[in-house]
Coordinates of C-alpha atoms and ligand atoms in Angstrom, one line a residue:
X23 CA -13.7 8.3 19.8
X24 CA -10.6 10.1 18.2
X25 CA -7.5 8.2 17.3
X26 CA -4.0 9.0 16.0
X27 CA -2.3 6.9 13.8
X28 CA 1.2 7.5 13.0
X29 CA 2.6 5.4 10.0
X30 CA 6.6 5.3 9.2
X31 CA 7.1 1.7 7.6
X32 CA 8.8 2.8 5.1
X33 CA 9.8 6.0 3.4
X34 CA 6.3 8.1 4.3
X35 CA 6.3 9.8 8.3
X36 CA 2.7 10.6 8.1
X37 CA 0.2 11.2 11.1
X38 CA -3.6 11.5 11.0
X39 CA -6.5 12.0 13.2
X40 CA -9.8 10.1 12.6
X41 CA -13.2 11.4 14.9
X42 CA -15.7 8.0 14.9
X43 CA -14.3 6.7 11.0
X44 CA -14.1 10.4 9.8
X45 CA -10.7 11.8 8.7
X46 CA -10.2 15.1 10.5
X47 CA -6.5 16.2 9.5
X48 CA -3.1 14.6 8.2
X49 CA 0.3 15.6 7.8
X50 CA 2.1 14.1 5.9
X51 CA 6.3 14.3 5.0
X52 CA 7.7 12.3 2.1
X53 CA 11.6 11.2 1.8
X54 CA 11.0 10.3 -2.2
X55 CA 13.2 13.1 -3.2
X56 CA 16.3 11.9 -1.2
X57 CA 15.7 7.6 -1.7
X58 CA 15.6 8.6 -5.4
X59 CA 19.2 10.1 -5.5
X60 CA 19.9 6.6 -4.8
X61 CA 17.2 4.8 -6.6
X62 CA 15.4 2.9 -3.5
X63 CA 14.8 3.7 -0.2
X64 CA 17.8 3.4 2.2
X65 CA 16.7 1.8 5.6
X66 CA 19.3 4.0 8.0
X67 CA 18.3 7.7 6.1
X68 CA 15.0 6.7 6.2
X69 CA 14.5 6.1 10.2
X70 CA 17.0 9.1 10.7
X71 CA 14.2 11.4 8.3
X72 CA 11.2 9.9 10.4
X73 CA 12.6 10.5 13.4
X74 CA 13.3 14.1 12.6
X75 CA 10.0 14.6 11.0
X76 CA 7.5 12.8 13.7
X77 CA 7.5 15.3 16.2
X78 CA 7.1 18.5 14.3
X79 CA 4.1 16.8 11.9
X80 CA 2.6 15.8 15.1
X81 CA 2.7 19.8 16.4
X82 CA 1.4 20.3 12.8
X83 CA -1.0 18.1 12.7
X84 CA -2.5 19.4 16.2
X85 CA -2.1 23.4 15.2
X86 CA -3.9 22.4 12.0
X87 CA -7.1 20.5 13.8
X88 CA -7.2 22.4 16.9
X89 CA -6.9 19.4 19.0
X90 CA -5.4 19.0 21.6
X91 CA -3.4 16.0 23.6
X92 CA -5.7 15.1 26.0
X93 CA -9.0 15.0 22.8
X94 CA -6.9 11.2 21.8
X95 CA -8.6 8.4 23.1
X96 CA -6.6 5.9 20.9
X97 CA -3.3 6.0 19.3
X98 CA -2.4 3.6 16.7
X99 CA 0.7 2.7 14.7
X100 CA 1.7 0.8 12.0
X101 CA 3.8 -2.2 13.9
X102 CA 4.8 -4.2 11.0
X103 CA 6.0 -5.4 8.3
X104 CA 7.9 -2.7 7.2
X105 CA 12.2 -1.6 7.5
X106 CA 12.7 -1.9 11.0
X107 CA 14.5 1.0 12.2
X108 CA 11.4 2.9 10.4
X109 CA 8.9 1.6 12.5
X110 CA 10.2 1.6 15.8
X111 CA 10.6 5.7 15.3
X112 CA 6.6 5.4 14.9
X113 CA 5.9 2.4 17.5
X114 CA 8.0 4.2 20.1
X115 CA 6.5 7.9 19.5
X116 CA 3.0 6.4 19.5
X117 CA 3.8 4.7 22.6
X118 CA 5.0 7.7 24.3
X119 CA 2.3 10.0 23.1
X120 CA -0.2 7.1 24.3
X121 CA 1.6 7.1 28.1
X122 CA 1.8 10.7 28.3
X123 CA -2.2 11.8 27.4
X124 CA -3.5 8.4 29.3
X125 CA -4.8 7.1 25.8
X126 CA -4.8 3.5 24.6
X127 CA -2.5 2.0 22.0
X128 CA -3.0 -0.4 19.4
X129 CA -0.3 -1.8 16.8
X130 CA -1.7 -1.9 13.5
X131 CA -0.8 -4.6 10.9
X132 CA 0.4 -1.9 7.9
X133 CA -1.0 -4.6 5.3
X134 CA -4.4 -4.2 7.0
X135 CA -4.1 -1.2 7.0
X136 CA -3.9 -0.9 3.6
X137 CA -6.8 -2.9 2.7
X138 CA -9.5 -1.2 5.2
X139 CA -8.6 2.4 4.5
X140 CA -11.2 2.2 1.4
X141 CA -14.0 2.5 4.8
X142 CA -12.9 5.8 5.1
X143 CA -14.9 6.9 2.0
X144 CA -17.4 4.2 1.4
X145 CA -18.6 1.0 3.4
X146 CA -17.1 -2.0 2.8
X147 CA -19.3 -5.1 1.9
X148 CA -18.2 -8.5 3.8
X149 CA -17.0 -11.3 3.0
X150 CA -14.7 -9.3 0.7
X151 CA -11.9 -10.8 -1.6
X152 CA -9.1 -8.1 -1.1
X153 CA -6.3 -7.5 -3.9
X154 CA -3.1 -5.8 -1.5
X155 CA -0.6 -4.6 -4.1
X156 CA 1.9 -2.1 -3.1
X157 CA 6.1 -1.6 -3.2
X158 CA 6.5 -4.7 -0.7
X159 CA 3.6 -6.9 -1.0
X160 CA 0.8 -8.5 -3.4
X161 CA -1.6 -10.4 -1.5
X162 CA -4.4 -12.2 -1.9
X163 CA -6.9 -11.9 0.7
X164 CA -10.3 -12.9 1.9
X165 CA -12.0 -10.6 3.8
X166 CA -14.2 -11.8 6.7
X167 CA -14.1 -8.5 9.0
X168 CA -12.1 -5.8 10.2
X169 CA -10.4 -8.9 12.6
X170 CA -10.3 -11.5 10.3
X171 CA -8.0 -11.8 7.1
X172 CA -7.0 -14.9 5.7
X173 CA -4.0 -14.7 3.2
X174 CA -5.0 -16.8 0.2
X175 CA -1.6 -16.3 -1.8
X176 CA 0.9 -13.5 -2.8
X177 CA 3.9 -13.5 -4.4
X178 CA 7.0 -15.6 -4.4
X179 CA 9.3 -12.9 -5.7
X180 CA 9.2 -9.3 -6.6
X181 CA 6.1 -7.5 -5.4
X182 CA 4.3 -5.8 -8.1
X183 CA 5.4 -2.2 -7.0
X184 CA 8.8 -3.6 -7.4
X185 CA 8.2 -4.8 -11.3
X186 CA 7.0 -1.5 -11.8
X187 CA 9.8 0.6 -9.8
X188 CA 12.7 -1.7 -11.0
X189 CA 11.3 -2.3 -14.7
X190 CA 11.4 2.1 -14.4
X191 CA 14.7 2.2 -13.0
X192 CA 16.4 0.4 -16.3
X193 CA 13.6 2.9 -18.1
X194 CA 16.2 5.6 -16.3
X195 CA 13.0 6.7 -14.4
X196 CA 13.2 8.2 -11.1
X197 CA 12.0 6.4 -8.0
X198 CA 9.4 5.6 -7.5
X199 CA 8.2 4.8 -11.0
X200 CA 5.0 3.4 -11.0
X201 CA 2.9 6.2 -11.2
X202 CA 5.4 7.5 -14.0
X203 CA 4.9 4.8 -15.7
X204 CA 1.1 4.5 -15.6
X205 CA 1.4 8.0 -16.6
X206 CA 3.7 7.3 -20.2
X207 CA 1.3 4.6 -20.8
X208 CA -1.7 6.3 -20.7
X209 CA 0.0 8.0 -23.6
X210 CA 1.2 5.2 -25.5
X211 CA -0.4 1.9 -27.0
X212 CA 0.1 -1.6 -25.7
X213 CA 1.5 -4.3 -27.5
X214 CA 0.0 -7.5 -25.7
X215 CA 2.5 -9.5 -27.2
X216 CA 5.6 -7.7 -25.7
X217 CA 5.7 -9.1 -22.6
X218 CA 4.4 -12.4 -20.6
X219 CA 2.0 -12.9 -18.1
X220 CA 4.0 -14.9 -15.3
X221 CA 3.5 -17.5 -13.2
X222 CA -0.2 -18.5 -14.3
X223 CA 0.4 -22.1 -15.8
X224 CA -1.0 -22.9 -12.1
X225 CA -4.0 -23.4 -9.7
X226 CA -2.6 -21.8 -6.6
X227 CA -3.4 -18.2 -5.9
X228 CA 0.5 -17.1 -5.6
X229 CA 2.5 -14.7 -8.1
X230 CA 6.0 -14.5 -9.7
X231 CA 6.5 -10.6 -11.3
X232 CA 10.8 -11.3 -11.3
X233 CA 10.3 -12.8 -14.9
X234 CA 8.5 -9.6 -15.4
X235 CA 11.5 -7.9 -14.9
X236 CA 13.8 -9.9 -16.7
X237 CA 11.8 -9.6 -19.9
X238 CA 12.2 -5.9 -19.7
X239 CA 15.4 -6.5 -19.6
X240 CA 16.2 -8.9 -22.3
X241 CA 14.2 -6.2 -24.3
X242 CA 15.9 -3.3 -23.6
X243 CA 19.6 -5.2 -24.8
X244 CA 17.7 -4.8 -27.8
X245 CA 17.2 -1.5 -28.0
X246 CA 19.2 0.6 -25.4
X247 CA 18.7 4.0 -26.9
X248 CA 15.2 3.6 -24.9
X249 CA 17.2 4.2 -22.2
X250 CA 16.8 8.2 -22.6
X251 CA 16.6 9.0 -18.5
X252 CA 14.7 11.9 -16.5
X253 CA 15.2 15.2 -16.6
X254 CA 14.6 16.4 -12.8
X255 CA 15.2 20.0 -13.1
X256 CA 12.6 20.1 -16.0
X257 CA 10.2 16.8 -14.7
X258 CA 10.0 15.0 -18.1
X259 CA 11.8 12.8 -20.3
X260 CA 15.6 13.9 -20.8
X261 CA 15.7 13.2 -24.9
X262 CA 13.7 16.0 -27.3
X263 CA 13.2 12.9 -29.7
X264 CA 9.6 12.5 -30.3
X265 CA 9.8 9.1 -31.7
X266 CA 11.7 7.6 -28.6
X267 CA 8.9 9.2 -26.8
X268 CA 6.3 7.5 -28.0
X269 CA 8.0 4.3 -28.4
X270 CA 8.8 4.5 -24.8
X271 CA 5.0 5.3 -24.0
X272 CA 4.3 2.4 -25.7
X273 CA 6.8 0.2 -23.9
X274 CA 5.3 1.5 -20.2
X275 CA 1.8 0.6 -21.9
X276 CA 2.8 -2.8 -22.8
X277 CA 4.4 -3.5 -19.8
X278 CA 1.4 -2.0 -17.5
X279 CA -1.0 -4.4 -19.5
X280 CA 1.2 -7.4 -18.8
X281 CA 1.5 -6.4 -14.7
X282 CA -2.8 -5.9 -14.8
X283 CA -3.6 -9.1 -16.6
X284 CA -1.7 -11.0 -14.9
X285 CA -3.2 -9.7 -11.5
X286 CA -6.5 -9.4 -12.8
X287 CA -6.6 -13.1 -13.7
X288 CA -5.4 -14.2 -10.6
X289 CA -8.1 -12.7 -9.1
X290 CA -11.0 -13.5 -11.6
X291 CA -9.4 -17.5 -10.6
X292 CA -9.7 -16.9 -6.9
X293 CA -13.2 -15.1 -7.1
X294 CA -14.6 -18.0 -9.4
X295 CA -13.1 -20.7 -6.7
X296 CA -15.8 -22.8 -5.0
X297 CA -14.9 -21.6 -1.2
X298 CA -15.7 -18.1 -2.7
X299 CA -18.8 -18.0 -3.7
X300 CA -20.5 -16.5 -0.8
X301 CA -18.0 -13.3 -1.7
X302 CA -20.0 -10.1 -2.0
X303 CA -17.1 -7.2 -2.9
X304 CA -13.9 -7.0 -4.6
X305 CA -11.1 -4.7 -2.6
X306 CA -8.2 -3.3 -4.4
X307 CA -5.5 -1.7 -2.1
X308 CA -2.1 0.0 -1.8
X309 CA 0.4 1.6 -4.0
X310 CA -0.5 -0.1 -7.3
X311 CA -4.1 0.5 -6.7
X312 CA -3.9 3.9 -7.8
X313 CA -2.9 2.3 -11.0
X314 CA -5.5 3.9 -13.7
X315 CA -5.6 0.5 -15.6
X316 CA -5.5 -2.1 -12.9
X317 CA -8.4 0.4 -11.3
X318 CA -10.8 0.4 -14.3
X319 CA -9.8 -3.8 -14.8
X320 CA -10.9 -4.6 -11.5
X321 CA -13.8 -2.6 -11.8
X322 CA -14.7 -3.9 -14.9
X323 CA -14.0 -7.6 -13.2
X324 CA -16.4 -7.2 -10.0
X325 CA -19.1 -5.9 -12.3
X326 CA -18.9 -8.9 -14.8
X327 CA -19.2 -11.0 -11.5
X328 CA -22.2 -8.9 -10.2
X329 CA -20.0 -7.5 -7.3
X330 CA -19.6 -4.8 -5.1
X331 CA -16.0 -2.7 -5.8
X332 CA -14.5 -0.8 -3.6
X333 CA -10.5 1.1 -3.9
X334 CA -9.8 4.4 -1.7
X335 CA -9.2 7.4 -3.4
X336 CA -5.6 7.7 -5.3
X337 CA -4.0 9.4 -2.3
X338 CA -5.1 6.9 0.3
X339 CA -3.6 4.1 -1.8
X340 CA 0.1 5.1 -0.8
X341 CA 1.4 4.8 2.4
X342 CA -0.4 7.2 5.1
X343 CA -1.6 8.1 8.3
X344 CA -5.0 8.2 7.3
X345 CA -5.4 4.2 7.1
X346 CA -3.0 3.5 10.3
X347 CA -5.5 6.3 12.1
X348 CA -8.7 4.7 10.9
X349 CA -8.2 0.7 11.4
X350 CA -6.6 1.3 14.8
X351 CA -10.7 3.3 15.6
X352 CA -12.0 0.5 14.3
X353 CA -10.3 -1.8 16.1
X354 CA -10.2 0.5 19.0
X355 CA -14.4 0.7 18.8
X356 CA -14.5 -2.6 18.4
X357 CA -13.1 -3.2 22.4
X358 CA -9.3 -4.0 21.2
X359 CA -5.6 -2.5 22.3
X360 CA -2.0 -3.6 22.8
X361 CA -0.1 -3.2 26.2
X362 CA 2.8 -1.2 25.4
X363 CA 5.1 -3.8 25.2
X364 CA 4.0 -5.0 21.6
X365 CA 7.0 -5.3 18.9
X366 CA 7.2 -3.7 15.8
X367 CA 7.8 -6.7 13.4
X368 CA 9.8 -6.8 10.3
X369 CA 9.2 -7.4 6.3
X370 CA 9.5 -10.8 6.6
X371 CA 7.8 -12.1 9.2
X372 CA 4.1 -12.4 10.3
X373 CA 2.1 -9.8 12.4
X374 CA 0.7 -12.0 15.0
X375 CA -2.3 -11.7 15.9
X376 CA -2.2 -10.4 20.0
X377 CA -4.4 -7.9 20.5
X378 CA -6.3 -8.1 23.7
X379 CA -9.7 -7.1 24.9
X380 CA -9.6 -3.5 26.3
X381 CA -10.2 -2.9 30.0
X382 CA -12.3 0.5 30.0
X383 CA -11.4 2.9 33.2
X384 CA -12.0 6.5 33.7
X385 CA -13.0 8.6 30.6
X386 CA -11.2 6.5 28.0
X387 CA -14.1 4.2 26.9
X388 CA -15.5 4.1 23.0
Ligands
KG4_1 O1 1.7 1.2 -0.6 P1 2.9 2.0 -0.9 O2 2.9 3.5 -0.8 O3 4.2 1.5 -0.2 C1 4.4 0.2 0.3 O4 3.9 -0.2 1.3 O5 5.2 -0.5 -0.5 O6 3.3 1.6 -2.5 C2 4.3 2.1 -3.2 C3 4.3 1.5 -4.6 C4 5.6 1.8 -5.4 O7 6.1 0.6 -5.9 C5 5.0 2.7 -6.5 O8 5.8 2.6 -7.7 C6 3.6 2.1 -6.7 O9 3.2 1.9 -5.3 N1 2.7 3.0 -7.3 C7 2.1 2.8 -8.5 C8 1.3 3.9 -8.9 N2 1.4 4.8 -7.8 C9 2.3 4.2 -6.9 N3 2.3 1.7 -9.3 C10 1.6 1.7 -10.5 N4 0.8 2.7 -10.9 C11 0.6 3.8 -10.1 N5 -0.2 4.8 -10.5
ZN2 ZN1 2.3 0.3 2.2

């Protein structure tokens, strides 16, 4: 069974094929460059860019695989949450592109998404406690099945993409600065002092990363100079000054370490609560998961607890067409589709959960 999944929840159009859980092709264009100018993404430019990009990736992505139309059985997008005017450029095309080759169409919950692409590259061991932590989200999940995800907390505030993107951003670091960051810090040395650990003088599974934020700010009015800005013609830091340099890789380090700890134990306290213990993997997903610290921490954390880890690959963490592609096969294989009156559904709210069981007819059966 082939499906095409088309994500554009954000600032990524990206559009993938997947043959029975194998990746066959992606295409992929990124609006980075232009949100940067402004230093986040703009909701209006970014459904005007994925509704210019959609249709020639899609050619692309055909050309590239030699498929053709009428090979789709399934076609999958990302429904929600996301900017709005993003996703109905994807919901719409996949609709369309469904109608026209007589394929079915499943909504994917982007979030989901997220968390199942790691099955791509390696099987995923159920019941599964899943760590979602990207630009938008940190979420706290446990993992029955590909159909069943119970949200155990997430956060109140900022997500903790956002500490890292806006704690970058008064760094003078382009957007999106996460990896930046994780890349300064791998060359600088953490001062575990520096900043806190939020919002863990509790027992409920939530998180608060705006204090995060606020601390980096209150230590910056100390020392502004830090402040030394990108240069994007030459891609590194604008000041010569080796010493800021390095006092700036430490600051990123620092900072990192505060962000990982406090995820990692919010996840050690949900793993070690009593409803958990029949939990057999740990699942780290999104953005942040290609984070090279919070990576070897949670690593380090399943082990010590004798489980299973699983995180995709670094460039199925970020938003792509890949994950939409694969969970709307599964889902697809597993008897499931949308009639094509589904809604895409804002940040903000909740993806319900109205799938139906597929009718087979004609040629279009998994
Ligand atoms: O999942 P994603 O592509 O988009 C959303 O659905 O939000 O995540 C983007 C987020 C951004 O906040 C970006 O700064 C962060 O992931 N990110 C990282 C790293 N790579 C991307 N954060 C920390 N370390 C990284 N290596
Ligand atoms: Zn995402």
């Amino acid at each position: 069974m082939i499906c095409l999944g088309i994500e554009t929840s954000c600032d990524d159009t990206s559009l993938a094929l997947v043959d029975d859980g194998r990746l066959i092709g992606q295409a992929t264009a990124t609006q980075v460059d232009l949100h940067a100018l402004f230093g986040g993404v703009v909701p209006e430019m970014a459904s005007r860019e994925h509704a210019r990009f959609v249709g020639p990736l899609c050619d692309k992505l055909f050309a590239d695989t030699g498929m053709e139309a009428s090979d789709i059985d399934v076609v999958a997008a990302a429904r929600g949450p996301g900017l709005l005017g993003s996703l109905l450029v994807g919901v719409a095309y996949a609709k369309a592109f469904a109608l026209g080759c007589g394929a079915r169409f499943i909504g994917v919950n982007h979030l989901h998404a997220h968390i199942f692409a790691a099955g791509l590259e390696t099987d995923v061991v159920f019941p599964a406690l899943g760590l979602l932590v990207s630009g938008g989200h940190t979420h706290l999940c446990r993992l029955n099945g590909p159909r069943d995800v119970e949200v155990l907390g997430k956060t109140l505030d900022d997500a903790a993409g956002e500490a890292f993107d806006k704690a970058g951003k008064m760094l003078g670091l382009p957007y999106p600065a996460g990896r930046l960051i994780d890349e300064l810090a791998n060359e600088g040395r953490a001062d575990a002092s520096l900043f806190p650990r939020p919002y863990l003088n509790n027992d409920n599974l939530d998180f608060s990363f705006s204090g995060l934020k606020t601390a980096m700010q209150t230590f910056l009015a100390s020392r502004p100079g830090l402040k030394t800005g990108w240069d994007a013609a030459t891609g590194e830091l604008a000041t010569p000054d080796s010493d800021l340099q390095a006092e700036l890789a430490d600051v990123c380090a620092s900072y990192r370490l505060a962000v990982v700890e406090t995820l990692t134990i919010k996840t050690r306290n949900a793993l070690l609560k009593p409803q958990m213990k029949d939990i057999k993997s740990l699942v780290l997903a999104g953005g942040v998961a290609a984070n090279s610290l919070l990576r070897e921490t949670m690593r380090k954390l399943a082990s010590d607890l004798g489980l299973a880890f699983t995180a995709p690959s670094p460039a199925l963490c970020t938003d792509n067409g890949a994950m939409v592609a694969y969970l709307g096969w599964l889902l697809a294989s597993l008897g499931y589709e949308h009639d094509l009156d589904v809604e895409a559904i804002p940040r903000g709210r909740r993806v319900p959960d109205d799938m139906r069981r597929a009718v087979f007819e004609g040629s279009h059966r998994p």
